[in-house]
Tab-separated table of C-alpha atoms in Angstrom:
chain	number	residue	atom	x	y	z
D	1	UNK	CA	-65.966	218.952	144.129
D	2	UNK	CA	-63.790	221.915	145.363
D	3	UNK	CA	-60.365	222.467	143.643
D	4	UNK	CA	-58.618	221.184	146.665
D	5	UNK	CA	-60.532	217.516	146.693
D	6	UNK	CA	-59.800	217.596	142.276
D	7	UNK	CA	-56.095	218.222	143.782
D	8	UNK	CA	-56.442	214.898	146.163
D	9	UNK	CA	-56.544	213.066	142.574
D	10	UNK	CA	-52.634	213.968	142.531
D	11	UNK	CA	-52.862	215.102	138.896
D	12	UNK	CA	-49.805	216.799	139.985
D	13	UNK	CA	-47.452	214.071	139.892
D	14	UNK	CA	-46.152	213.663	137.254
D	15	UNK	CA	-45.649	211.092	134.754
D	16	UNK	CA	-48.415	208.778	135.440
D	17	UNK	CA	-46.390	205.797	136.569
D	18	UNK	CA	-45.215	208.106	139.438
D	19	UNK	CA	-49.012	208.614	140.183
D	20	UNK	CA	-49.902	205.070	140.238
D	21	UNK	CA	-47.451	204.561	142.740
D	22	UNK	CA	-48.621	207.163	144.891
D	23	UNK	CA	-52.086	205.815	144.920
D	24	UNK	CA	-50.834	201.924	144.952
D	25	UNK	CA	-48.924	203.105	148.236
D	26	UNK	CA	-51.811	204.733	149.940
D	27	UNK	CA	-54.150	202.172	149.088
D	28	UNK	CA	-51.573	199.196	150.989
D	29	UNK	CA	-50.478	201.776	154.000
D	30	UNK	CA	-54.072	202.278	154.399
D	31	UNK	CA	-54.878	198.148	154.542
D	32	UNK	CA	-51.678	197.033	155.893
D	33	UNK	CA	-50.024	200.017	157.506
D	34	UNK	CA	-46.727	201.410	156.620
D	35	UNK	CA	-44.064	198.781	158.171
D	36	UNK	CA	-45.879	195.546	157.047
D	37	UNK	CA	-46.032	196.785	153.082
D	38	UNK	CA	-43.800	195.656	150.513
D	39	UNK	CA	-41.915	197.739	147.866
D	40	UNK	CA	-43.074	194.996	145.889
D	41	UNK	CA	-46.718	195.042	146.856
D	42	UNK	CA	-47.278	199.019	146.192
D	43	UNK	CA	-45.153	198.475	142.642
D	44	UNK	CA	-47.536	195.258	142.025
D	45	UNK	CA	-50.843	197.884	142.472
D	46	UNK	CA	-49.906	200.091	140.297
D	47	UNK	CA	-48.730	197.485	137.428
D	48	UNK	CA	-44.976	197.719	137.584
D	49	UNK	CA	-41.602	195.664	138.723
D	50	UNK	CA	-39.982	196.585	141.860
D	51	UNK	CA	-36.984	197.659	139.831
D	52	UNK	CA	-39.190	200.304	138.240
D	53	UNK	CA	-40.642	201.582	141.322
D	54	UNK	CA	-37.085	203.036	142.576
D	55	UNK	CA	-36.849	204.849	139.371
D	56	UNK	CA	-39.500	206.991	140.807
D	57	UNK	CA	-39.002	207.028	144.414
D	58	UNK	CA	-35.649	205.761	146.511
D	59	UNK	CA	-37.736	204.359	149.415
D	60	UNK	CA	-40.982	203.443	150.770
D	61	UNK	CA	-40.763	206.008	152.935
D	62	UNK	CA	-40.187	208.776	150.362
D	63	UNK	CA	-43.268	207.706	148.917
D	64	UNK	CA	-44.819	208.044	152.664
D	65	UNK	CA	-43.541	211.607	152.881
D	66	UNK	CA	-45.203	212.345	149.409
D	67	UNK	CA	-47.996	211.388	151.070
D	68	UNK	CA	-47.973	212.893	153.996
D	69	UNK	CA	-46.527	216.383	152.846
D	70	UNK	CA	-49.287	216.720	150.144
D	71	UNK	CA	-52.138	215.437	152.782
D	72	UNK	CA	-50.875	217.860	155.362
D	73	UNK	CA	-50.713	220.691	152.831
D	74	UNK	CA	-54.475	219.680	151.446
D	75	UNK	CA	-55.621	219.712	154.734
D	76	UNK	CA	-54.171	223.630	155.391
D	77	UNK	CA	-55.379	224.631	152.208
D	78	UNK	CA	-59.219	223.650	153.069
D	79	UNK	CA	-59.071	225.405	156.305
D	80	UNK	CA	-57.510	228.548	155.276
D	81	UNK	CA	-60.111	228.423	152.175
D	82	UNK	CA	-62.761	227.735	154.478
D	83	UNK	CA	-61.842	231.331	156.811
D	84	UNK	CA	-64.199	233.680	155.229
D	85	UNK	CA	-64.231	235.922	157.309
D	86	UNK	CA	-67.523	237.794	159.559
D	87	UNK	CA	-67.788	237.085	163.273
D	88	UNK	CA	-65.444	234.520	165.415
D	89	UNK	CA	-68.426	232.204	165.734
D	90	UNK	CA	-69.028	232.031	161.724
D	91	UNK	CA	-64.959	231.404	161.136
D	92	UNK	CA	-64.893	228.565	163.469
D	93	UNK	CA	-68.072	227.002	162.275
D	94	UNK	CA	-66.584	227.024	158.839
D	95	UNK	CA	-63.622	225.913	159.527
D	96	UNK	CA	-64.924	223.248	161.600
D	97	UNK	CA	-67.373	222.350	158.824
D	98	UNK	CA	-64.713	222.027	156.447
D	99	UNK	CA	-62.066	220.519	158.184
D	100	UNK	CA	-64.390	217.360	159.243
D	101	UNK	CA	-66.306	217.204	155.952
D	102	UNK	CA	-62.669	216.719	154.730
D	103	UNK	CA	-61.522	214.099	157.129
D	104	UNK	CA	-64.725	212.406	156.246
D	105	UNK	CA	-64.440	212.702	152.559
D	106	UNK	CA	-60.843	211.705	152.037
D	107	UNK	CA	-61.041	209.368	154.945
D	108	UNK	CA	-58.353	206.697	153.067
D	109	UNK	CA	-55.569	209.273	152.912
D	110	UNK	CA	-56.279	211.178	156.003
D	111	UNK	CA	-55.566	207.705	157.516
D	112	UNK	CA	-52.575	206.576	156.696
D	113	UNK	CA	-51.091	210.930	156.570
D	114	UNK	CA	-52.522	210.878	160.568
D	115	UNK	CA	-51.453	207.031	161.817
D	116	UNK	CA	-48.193	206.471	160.165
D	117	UNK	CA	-46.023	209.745	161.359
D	118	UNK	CA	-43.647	207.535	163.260
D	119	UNK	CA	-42.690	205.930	160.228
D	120	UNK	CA	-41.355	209.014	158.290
D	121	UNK	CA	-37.844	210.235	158.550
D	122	UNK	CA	-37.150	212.766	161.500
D	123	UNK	CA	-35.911	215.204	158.710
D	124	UNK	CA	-39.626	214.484	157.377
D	125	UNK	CA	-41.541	214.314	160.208
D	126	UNK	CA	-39.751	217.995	161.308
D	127	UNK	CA	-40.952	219.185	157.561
D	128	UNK	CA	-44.990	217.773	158.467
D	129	UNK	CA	-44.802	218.893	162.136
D	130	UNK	CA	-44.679	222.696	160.474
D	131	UNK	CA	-47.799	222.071	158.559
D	132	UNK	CA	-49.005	220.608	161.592
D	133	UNK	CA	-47.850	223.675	163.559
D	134	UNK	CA	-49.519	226.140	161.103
D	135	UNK	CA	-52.978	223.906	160.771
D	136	UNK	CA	-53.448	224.227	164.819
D	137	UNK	CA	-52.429	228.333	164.599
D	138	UNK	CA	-55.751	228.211	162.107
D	139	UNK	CA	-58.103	227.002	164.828
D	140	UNK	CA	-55.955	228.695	167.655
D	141	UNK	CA	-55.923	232.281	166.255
D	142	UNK	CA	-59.940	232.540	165.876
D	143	UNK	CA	-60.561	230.907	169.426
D	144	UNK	CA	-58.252	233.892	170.134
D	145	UNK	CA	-60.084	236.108	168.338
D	146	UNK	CA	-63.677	234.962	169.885
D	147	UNK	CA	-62.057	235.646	173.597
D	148	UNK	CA	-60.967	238.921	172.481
D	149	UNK	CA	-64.122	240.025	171.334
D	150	UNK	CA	-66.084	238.257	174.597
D	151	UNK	CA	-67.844	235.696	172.002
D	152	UNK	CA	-66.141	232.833	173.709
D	153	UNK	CA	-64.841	231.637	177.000
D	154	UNK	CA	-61.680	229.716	176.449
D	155	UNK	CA	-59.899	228.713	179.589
D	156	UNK	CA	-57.178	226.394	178.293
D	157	UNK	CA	-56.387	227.818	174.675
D	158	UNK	CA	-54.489	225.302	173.624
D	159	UNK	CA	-56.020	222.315	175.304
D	160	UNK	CA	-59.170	223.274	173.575
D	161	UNK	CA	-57.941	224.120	170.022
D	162	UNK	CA	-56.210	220.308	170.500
D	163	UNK	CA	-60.014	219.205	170.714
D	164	UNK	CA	-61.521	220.998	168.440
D	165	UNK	CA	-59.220	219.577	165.825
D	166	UNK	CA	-58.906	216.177	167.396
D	167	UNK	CA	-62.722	215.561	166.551
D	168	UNK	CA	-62.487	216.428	163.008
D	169	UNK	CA	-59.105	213.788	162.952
D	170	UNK	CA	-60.677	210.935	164.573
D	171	UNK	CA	-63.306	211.272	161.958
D	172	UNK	CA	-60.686	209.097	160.126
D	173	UNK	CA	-60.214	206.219	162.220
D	174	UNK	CA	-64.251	205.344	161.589
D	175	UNK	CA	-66.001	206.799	158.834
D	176	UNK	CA	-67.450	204.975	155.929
D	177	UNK	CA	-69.392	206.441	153.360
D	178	UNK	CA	-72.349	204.479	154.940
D	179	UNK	CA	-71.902	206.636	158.027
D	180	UNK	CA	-73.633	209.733	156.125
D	181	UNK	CA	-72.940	212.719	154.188
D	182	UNK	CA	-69.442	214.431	155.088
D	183	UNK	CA	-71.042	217.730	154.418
D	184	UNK	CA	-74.048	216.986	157.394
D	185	UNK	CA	-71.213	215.737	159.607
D	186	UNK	CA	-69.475	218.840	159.494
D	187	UNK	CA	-72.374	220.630	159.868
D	188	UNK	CA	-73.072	218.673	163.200
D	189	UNK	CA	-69.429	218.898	164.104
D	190	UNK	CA	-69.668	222.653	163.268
D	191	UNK	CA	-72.539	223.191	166.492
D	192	UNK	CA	-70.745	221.036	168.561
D	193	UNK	CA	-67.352	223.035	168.705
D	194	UNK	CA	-68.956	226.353	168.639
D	195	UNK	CA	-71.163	225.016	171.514
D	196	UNK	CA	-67.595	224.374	173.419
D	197	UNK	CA	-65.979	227.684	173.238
D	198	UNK	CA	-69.548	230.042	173.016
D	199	UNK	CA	-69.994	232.108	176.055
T	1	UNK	CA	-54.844	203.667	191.029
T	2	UNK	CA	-58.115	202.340	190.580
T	3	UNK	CA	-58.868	198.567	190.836
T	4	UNK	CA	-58.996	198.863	186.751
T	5	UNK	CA	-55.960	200.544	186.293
T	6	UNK	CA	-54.275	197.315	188.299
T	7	UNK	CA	-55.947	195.040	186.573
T	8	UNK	CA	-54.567	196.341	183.728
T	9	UNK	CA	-51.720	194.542	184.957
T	10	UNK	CA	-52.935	191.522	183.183
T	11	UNK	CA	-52.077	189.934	186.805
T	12	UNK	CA	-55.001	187.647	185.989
T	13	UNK	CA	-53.463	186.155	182.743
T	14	UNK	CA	-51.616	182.656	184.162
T	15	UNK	CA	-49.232	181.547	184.002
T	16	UNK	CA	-46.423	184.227	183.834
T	17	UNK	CA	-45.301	183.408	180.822
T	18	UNK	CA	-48.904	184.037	178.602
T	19	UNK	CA	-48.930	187.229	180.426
T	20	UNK	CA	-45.183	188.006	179.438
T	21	UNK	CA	-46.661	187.248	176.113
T	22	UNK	CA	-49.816	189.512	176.447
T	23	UNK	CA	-47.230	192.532	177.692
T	24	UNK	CA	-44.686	191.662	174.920
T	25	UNK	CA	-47.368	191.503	171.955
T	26	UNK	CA	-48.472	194.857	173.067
T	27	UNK	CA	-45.648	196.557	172.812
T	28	UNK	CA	-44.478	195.037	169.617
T	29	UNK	CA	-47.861	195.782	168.009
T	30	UNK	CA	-48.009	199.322	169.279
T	31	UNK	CA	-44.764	199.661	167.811
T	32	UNK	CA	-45.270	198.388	164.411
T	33	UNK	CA	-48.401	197.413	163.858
T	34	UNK	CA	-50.356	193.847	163.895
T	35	UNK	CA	-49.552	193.007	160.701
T	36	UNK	CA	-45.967	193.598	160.742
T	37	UNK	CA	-45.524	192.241	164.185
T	38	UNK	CA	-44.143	188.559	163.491
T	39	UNK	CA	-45.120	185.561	166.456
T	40	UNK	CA	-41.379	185.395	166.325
T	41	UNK	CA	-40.744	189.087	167.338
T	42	UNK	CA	-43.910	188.880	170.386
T	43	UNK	CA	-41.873	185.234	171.455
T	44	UNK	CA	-38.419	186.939	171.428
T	45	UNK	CA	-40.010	189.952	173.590
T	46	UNK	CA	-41.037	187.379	176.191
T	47	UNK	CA	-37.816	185.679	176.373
T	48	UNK	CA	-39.117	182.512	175.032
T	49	UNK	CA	-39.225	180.523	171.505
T	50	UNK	CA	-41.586	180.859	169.041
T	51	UNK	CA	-42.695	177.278	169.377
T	52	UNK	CA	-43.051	178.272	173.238
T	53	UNK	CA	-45.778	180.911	172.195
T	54	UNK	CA	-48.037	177.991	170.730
T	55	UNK	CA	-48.359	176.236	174.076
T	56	UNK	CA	-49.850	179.627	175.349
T	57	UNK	CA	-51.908	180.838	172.185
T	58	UNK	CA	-52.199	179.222	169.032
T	59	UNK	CA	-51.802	182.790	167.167
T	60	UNK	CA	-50.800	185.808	166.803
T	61	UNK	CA	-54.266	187.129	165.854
T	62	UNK	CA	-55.670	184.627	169.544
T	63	UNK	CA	-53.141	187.221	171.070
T	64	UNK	CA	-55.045	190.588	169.743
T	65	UNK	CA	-57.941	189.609	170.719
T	66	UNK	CA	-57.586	188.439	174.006
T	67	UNK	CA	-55.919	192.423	174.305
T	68	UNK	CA	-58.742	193.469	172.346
T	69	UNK	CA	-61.440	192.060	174.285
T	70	UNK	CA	-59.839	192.776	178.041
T	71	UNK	CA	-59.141	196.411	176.951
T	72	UNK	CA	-62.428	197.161	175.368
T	73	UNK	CA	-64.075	195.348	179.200
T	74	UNK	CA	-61.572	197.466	181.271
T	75	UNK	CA	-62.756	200.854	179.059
T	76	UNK	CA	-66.911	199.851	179.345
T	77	UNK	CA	-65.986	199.032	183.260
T	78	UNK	CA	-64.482	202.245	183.659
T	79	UNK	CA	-67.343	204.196	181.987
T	80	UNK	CA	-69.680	202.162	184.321
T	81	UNK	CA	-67.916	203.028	187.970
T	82	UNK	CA	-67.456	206.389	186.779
T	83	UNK	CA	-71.530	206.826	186.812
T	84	UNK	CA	-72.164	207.887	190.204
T	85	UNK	CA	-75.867	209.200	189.756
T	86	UNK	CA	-76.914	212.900	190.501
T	87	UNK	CA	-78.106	215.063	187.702
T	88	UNK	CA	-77.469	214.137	184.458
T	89	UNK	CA	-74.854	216.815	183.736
T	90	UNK	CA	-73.019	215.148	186.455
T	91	UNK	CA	-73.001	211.638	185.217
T	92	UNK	CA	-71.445	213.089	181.997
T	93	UNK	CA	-69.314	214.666	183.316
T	94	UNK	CA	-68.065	211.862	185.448
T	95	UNK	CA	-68.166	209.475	182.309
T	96	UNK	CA	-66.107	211.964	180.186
T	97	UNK	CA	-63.362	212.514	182.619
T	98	UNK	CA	-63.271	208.986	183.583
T	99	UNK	CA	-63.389	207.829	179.906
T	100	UNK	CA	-60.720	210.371	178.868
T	101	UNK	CA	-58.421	209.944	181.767
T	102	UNK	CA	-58.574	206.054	181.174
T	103	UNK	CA	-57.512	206.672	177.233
T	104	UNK	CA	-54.638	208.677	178.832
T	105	UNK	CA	-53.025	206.746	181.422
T	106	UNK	CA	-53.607	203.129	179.172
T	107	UNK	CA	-52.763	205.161	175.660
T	108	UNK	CA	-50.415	202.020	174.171
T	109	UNK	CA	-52.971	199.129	174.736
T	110	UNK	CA	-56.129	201.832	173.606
T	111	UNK	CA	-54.429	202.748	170.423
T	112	UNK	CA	-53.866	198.774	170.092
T	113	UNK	CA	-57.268	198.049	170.757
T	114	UNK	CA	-58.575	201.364	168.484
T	115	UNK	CA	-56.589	200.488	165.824
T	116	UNK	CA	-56.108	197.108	164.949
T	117	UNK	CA	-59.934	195.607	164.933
T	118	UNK	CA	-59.616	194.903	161.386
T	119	UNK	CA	-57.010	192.482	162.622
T	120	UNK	CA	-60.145	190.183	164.283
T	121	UNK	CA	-61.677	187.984	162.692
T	122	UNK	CA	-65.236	188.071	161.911
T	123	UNK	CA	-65.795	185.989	165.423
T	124	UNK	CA	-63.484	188.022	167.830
T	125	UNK	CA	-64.628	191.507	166.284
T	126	UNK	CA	-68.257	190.794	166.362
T	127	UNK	CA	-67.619	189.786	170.064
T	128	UNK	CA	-65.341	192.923	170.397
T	129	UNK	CA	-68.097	195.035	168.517
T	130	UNK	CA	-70.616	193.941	170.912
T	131	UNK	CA	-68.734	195.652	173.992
T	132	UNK	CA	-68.707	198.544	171.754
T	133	UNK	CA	-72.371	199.126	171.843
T	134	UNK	CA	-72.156	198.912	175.226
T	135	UNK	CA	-69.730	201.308	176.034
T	136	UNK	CA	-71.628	203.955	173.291
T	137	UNK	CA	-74.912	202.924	175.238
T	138	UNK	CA	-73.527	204.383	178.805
T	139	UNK	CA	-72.912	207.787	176.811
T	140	UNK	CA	-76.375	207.809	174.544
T	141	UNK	CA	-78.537	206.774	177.653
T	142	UNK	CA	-76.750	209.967	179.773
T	143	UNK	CA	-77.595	212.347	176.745
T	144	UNK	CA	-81.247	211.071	176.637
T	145	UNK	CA	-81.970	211.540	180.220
T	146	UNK	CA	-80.302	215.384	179.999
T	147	UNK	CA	-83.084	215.962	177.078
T	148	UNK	CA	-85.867	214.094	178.675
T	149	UNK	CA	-85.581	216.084	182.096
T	150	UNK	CA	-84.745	219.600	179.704
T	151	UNK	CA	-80.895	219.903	180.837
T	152	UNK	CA	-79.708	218.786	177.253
T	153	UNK	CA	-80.282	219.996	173.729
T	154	UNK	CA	-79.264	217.395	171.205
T	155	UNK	CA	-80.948	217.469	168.064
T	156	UNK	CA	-78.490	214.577	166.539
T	157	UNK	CA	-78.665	211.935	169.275
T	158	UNK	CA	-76.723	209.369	167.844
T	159	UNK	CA	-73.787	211.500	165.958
T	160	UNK	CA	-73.591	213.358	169.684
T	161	UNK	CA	-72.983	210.177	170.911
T	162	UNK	CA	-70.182	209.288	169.011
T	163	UNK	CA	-68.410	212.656	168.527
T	164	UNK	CA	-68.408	212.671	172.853
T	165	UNK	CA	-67.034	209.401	172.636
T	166	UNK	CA	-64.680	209.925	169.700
T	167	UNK	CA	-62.949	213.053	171.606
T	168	UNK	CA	-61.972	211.011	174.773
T	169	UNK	CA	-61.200	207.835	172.042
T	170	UNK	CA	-58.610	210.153	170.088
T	171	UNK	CA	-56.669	211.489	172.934
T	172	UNK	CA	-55.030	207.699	172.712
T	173	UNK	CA	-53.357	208.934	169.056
T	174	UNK	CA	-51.848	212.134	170.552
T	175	UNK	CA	-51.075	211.312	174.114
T	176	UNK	CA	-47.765	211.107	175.792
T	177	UNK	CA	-47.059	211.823	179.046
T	178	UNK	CA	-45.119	215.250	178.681
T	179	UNK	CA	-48.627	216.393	177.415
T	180	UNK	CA	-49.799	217.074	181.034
T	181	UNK	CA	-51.787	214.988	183.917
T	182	UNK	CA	-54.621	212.411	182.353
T	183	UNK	CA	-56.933	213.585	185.541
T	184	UNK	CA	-56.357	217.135	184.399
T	185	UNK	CA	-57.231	216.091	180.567
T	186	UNK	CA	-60.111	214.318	181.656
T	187	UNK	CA	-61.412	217.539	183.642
T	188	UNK	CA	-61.010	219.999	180.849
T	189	UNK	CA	-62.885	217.002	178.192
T	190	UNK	CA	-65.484	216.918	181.015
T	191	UNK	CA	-66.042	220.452	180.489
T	192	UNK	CA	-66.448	220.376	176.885
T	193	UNK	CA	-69.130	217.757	176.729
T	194	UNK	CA	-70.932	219.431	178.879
T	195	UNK	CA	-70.984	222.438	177.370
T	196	UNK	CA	-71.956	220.522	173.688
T	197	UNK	CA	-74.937	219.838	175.163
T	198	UNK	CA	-76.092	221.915	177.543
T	199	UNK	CA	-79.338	223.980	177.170
């Protein structure tokens, strides 16, 4: 496993009761969705009183924008990781590659991080929407790069990148690990948006 | 609009009040979800009691499916007008645009229908799931008549399949109407299809 999916284990949060809450709340926003969970049921997942679950976190939405913030920021990290460089054709197929394998892989988190924006704060969402921002300029810029070069025709930039990054997403709403290996979807996934943009 | 797009109406849900019921309980479970959507909340949306809902449908979950079930015919029936013969890379193309242009325009009641089918119950979503396989078989059976005649390359037949369907499927998470013209959207997603599999 790459550092990034050892990171998704949220050793980072700190102390552990903290951590249990964090995966006790994506585990219920993930089978119930955000606004039908309980303070009570994500502190009853992870062993604890309701009481003890504000001594961590002031709201069930602050634990949805712990969420969200580190899913986003996973999710940036494994595309910029995945740009290694070489022609415009090789940095989207890896990014592609990695991106989807990614959705597929940490299918659970990606869930609830891309179906429950409305539910965060707008001071939240406004704090996601730039790691949304930045994970779009990833795909943008080398779609850029491949018309510049005269590797791809692109005739709607932005309407394109949108795609491109809307098939890895959807990944989410139906994969199960019976569905395959993430790695040979993002292969597949890979072809099919170079296919799009190639000239 | 299109007969489909009317009948999206519900106009043939009687009497008036089951249909102010059907309109209510999709707005209320766009907006928070099916499991945090109470019968009391769906009743109140319709103007009426919640012991007034029971006369109509005897639950909330009787509700989601009879939205589940008329959405998922109203997509498959789209998908089905929108095949107008000619070569292959024309019947995609028609199916994409149409598809895409239909997740557009009917976004609320698709992401209902996309999101909440673990809502079902075994019965409704193996009924539900059967419409599914339809609507992937007017996509599949397109691609396989592009490779038999030599128009179409697709080495993965069935993950094609689902990654041309899952594009037009997602555009129901990120659509709102400032984001442009659903005809327009359906165009460019036409384009892109195409050019996954072309030879």
């Amino acid at each position: 496993m790459s550092a990034v999916t050892d990171s998704l284990d949220w050793d980072h949060v700190e102390p552990a009761a903290a951590r249990r809450l964090i995966r006790g709340a994506i585990d219920a926003f993930a089978e119930r969705g955000f606004q039908a969970t309980t303070t009570r049921d994500i502190a009853s997942r992870a062993g604890m009183s309701p009481a003890a679950l504000y001594v961590h976190y002031p709201s069930k939405e602050r634990l949805l924008f712990e969420i969200s913030l580190y899913g986003h920021n996973a999710a940036l990290e494994v595309l910029r990781s995945a740009d290694q460089g070489g022609t415009p054709a090789d940095r989207l197929r890896g990014l592609v590659a990695a991106f989807t394998a990614w959705h597929a892989r940490h299918h659970t988190i990606a869930h609830v991080v891309q179906y429950e924006l409305n539910a965060l704060s707008p001071e939240h969402l406004a704090e996601v929407a730039t790691i949304r921002r930045a994970i779009s300029t990833e795909i943008e810029q080398v779609l850029a790069d491949g018309v510049q070069d005269g590797s791809f025709a692109v005739p709607d930039l932005p309407g394109t990148t949108l795609a491109v990054l809307s098939l890895s997403i959807d990944v989410a709403r139906w994969y199960t690990p019976h569905r395959g290996d993430p790695d040979a979807l993002g292969k597949l996934y890979a072809d099919l948006a170079h296919r799009m943009v190639q000239t």
